[in-house]
mmCIF file of C-alpha atoms in Angstrom:
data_model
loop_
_atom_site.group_PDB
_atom_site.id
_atom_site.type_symbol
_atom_site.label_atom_id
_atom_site.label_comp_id
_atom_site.label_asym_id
_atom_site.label_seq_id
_atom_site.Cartn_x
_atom_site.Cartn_y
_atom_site.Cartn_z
ATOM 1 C CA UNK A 118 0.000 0.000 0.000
ATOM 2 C CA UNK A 119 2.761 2.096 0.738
ATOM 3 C CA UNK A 120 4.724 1.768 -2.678
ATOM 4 C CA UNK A 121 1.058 2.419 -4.380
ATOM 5 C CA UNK A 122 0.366 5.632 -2.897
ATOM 6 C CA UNK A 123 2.829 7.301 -4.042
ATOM 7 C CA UNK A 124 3.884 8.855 -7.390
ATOM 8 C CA UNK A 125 5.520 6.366 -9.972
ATOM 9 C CA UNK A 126 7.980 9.306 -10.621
ATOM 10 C CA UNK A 127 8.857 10.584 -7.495
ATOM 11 C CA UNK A 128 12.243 9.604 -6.387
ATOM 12 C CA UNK A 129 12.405 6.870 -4.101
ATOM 13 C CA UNK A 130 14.751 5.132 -2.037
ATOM 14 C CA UNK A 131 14.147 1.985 -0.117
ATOM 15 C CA UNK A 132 16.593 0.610 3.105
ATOM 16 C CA UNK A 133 15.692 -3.321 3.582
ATOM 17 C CA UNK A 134 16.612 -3.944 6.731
ATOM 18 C CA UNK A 135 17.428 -7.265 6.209
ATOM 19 C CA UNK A 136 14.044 -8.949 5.573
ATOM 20 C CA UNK A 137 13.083 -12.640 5.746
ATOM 21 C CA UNK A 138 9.759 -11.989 3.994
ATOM 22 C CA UNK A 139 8.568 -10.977 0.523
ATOM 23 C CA UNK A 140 9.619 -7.514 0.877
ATOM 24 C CA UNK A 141 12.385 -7.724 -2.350
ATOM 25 C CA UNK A 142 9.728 -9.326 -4.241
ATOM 26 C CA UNK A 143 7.149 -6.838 -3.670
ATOM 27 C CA UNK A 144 9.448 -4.245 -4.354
ATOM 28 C CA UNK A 145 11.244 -5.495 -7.532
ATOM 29 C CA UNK A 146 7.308 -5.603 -8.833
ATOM 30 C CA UNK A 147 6.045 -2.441 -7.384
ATOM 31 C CA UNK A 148 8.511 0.089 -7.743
ATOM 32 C CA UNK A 149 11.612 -1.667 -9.825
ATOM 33 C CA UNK A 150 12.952 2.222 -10.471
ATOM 34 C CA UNK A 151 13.548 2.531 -6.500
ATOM 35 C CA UNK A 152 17.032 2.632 -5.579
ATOM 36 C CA UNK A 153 17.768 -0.215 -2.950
ATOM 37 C CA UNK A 154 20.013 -0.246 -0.463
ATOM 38 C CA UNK A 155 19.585 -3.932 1.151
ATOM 39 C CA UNK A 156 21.552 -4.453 4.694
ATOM 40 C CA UNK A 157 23.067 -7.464 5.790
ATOM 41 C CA UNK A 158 21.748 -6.917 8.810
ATOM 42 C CA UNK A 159 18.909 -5.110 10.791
ATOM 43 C CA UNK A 160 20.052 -1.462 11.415
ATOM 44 C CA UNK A 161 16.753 -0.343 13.467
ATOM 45 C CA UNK A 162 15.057 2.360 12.127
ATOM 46 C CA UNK A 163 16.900 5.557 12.809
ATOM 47 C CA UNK A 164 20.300 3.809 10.942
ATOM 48 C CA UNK A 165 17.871 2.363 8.262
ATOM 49 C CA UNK A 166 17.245 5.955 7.426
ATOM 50 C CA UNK A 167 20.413 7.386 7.654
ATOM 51 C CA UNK A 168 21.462 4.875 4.421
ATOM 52 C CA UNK A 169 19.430 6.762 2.692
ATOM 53 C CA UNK A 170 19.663 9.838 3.766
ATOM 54 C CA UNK A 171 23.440 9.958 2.680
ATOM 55 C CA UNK A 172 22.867 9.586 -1.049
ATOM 56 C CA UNK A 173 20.019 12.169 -0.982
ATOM 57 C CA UNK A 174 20.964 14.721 -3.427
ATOM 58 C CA UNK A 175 18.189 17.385 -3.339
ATOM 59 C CA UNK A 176 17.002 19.790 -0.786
ATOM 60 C CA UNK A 177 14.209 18.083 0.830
ATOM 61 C CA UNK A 178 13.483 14.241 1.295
ATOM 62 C CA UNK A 179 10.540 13.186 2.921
ATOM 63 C CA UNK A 180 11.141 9.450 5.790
ATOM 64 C CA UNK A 181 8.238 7.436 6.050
ATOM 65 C CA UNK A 182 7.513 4.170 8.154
ATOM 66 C CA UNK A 183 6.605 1.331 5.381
ATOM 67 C CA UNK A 184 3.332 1.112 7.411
ATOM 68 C CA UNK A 185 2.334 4.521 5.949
ATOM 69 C CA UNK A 186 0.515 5.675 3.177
ATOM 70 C CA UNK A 187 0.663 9.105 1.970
ATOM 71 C CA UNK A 188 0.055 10.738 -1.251
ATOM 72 C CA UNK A 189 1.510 13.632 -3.922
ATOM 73 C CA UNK A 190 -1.119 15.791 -2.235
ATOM 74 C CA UNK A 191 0.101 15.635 0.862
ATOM 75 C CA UNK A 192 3.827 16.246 0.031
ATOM 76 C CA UNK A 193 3.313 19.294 -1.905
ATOM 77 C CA UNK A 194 1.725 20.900 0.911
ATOM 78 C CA UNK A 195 4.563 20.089 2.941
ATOM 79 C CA UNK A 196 7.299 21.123 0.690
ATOM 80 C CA UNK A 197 5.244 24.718 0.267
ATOM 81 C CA UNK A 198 5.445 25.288 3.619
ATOM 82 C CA UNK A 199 9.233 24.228 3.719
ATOM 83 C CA UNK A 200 8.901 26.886 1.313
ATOM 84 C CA UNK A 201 7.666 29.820 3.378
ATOM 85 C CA UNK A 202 9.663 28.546 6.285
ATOM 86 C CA UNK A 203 13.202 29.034 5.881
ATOM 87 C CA UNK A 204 13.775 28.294 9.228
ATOM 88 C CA UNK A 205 12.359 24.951 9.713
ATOM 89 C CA UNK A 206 13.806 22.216 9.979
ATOM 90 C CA UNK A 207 11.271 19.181 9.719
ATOM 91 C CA UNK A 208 7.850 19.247 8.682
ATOM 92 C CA UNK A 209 5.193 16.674 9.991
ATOM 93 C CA UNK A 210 1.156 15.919 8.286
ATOM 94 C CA UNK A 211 -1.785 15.287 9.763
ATOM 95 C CA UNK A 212 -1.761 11.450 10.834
ATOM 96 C CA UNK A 213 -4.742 9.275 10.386
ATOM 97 C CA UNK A 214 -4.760 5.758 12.174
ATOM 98 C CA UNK A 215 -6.242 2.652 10.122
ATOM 99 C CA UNK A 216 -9.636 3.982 11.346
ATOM 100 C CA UNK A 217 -9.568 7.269 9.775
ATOM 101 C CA UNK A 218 -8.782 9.010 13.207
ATOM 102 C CA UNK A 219 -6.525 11.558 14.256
ATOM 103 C CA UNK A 220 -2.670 10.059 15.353
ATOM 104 C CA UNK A 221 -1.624 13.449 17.130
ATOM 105 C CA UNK A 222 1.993 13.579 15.834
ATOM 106 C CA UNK A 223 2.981 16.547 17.037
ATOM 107 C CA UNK A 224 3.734 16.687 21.202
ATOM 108 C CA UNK A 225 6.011 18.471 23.232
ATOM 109 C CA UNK A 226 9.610 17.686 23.820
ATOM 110 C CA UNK A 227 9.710 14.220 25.744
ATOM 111 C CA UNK A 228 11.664 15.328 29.292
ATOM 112 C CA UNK A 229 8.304 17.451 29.530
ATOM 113 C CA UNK A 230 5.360 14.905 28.397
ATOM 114 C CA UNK A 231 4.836 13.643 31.710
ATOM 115 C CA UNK A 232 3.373 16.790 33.335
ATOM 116 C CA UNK A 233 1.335 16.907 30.753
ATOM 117 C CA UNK A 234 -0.892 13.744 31.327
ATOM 118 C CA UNK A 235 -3.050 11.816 28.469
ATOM 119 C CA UNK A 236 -3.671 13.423 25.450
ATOM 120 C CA UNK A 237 -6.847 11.115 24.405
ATOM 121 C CA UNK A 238 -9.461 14.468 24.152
ATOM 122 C CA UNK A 239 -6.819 17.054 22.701
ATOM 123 C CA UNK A 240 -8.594 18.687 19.880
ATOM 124 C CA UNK A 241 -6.251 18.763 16.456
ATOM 125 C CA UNK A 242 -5.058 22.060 15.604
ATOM 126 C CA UNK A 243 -6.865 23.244 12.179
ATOM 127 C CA UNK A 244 -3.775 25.501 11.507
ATOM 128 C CA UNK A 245 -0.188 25.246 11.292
ATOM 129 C CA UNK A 246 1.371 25.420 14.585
ATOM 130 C CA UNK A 247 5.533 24.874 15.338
ATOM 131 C CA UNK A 248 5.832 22.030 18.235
ATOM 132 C CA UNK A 249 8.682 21.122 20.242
ATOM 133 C CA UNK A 250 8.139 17.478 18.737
ATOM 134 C CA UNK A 251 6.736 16.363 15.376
ATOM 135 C CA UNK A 252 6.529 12.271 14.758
ATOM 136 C CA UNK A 253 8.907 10.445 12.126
ATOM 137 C CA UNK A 254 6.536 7.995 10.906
ATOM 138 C CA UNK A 255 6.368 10.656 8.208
ATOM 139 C CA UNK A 256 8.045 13.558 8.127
ATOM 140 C CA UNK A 257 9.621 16.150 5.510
ATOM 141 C CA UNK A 258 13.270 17.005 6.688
ATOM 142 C CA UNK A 259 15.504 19.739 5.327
ATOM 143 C CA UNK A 260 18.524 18.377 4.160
ATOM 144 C CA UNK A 261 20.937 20.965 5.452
ATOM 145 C CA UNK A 262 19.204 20.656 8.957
ATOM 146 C CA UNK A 263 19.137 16.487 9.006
ATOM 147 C CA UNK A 264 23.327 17.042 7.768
ATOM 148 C CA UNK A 265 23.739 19.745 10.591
ATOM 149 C CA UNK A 266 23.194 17.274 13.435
ATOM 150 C CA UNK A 267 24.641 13.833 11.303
ATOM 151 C CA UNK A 268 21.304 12.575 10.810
ATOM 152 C CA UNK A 269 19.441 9.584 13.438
ATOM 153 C CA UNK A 270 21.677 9.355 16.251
ATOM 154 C CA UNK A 271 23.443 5.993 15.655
ATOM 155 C CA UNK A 272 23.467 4.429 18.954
ATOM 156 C CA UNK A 273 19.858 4.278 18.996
ATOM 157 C CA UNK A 274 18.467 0.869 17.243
ATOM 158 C CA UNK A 275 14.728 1.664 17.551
ATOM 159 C CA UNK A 276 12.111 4.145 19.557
ATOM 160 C CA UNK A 277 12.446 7.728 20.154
ATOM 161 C CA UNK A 278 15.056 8.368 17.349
ATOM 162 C CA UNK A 279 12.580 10.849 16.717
ATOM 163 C CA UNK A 280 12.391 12.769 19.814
ATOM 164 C CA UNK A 281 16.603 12.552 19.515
ATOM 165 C CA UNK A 282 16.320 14.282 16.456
ATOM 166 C CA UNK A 283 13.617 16.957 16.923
ATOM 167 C CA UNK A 284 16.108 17.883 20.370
ATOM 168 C CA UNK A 285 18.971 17.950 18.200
ATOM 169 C CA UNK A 286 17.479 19.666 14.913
ATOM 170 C CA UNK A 287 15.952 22.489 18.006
ATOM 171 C CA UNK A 288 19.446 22.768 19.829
ATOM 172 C CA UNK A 289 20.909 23.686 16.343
ATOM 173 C CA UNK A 290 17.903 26.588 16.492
ATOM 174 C CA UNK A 291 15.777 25.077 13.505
ATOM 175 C CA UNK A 292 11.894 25.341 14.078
ATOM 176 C CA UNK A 293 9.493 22.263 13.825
ATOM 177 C CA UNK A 294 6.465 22.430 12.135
ATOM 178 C CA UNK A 295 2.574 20.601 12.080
ATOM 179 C CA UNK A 296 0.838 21.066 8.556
ATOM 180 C CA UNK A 297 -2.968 19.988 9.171
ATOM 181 C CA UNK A 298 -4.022 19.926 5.773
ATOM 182 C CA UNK A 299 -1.375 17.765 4.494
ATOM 183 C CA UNK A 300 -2.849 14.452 5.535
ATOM 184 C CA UNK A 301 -1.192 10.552 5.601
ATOM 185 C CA UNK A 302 -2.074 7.117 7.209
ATOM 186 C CA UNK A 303 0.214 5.349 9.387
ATOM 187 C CA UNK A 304 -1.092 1.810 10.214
ATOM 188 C CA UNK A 305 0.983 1.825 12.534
ATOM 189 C CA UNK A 306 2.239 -1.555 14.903
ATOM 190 C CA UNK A 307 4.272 -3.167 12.499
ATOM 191 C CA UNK A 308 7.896 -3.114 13.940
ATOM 192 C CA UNK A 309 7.886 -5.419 16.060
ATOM 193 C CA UNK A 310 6.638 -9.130 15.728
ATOM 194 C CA UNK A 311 3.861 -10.720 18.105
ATOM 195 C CA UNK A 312 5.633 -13.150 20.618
ATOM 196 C CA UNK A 313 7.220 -12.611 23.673
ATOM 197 C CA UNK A 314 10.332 -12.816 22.795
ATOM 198 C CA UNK A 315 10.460 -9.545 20.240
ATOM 199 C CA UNK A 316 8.308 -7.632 22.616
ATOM 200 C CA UNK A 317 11.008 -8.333 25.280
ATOM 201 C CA UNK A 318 13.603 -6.787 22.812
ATOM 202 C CA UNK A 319 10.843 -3.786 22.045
ATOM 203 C CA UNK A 320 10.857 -2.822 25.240
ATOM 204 C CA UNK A 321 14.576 -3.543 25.761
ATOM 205 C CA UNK A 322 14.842 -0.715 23.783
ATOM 206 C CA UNK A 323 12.488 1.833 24.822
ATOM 207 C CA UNK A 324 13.755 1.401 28.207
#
């Protein structure tokens, strides 16, 4: 679903990191332009990225989780407000969940979260707003910003790369920014296998 939505000639780079399953097949019939970087071994996300994020050549590139779905719609109104912003760094969408509902992707930064409490009946903003946090699953970045600060912070395998990054990308004075009306779907759950084993190891590494 991913490789359908978007545009057959948008540039696209792929980071297998090091799948057992059909992804190489899929892709070789999906999208057999895509340039494929294939690791020998699991990287975890962050690192995953960062492969591809060192042979990106133009001025924006936009990471995505494969369990998203976005669309050309969605990126242009990202990269126009890139556009008018000259100061920020990374650009987030509107996140729908597999129901159609509103993922708030934007928070703020994570040392403060906890005074905040649950978020379940926070309203989503109808405008754009800068946050202190804005959620990789997808994400625009600014290529000069994502260089400044060497990209995903390699000692992190998987969880809260993100947060790293928005801290580092804000320490470096670069502004964050939520785009409402730019709008993607991130199924979301689909990191981490079901047994206890790999949830042992997902948790291994939030901790």
């Amino acid at each position: 679903d991913f490789l359908e939505s978007l545009n057959d000639s948008a540039k696209l780079i792929i980071v297998d990191n090091a799948s057992s399953d059909d992804t190489l097949e899929i892709i070789a019939a999906k999208r057999p332009s895509a340039t494929l970087i294939q690791n020998e071994e699991g990287l975890g996300y962050g690192n995953a990225c960062n492969c591809a994020l060192d042979i990106v050549e133009t001025e924006f590139a936009i990471v995505a989780n494969p369990d998203s779905i976005s669309s050309d719609e969605a990126a242009t109104k990202m990269l126009g407000a890139a556009d008018r912003y000259q100061d920020v760094g990374l650009i987030g969408p509107t996140v729908l969940n597999s129901d159609g509902l509103v993922e708030l992707s934007h928070d703020v930064e994570l040392w403060k979260r906890k005074s905040y409490g649950k978020r379940h009946d926070e309203k989503a903003p109808d405008g754009e707003l800068c946050a202190e946090f804005i959620s990789g699953a997808v994400a625009l970045v600014r290529m000069k910003a994502i260089r400044e600060i060497s990209g995903f912070d390699r000692e992190i395998f998987l969880y809260y790369e993100d947060d790293d990054m928005c801290l580092s990308m804000r320490r470096q004075g670069w502004k964050l920014l939520l785009v409402p009306d730019a709008i993607v779907t991130h199924v979301g759950g689909g990191s981490v296998r079901v047994n206890r084993y790999y949830y042992w190891e997902k948790f291994w590494n939030i901790a």
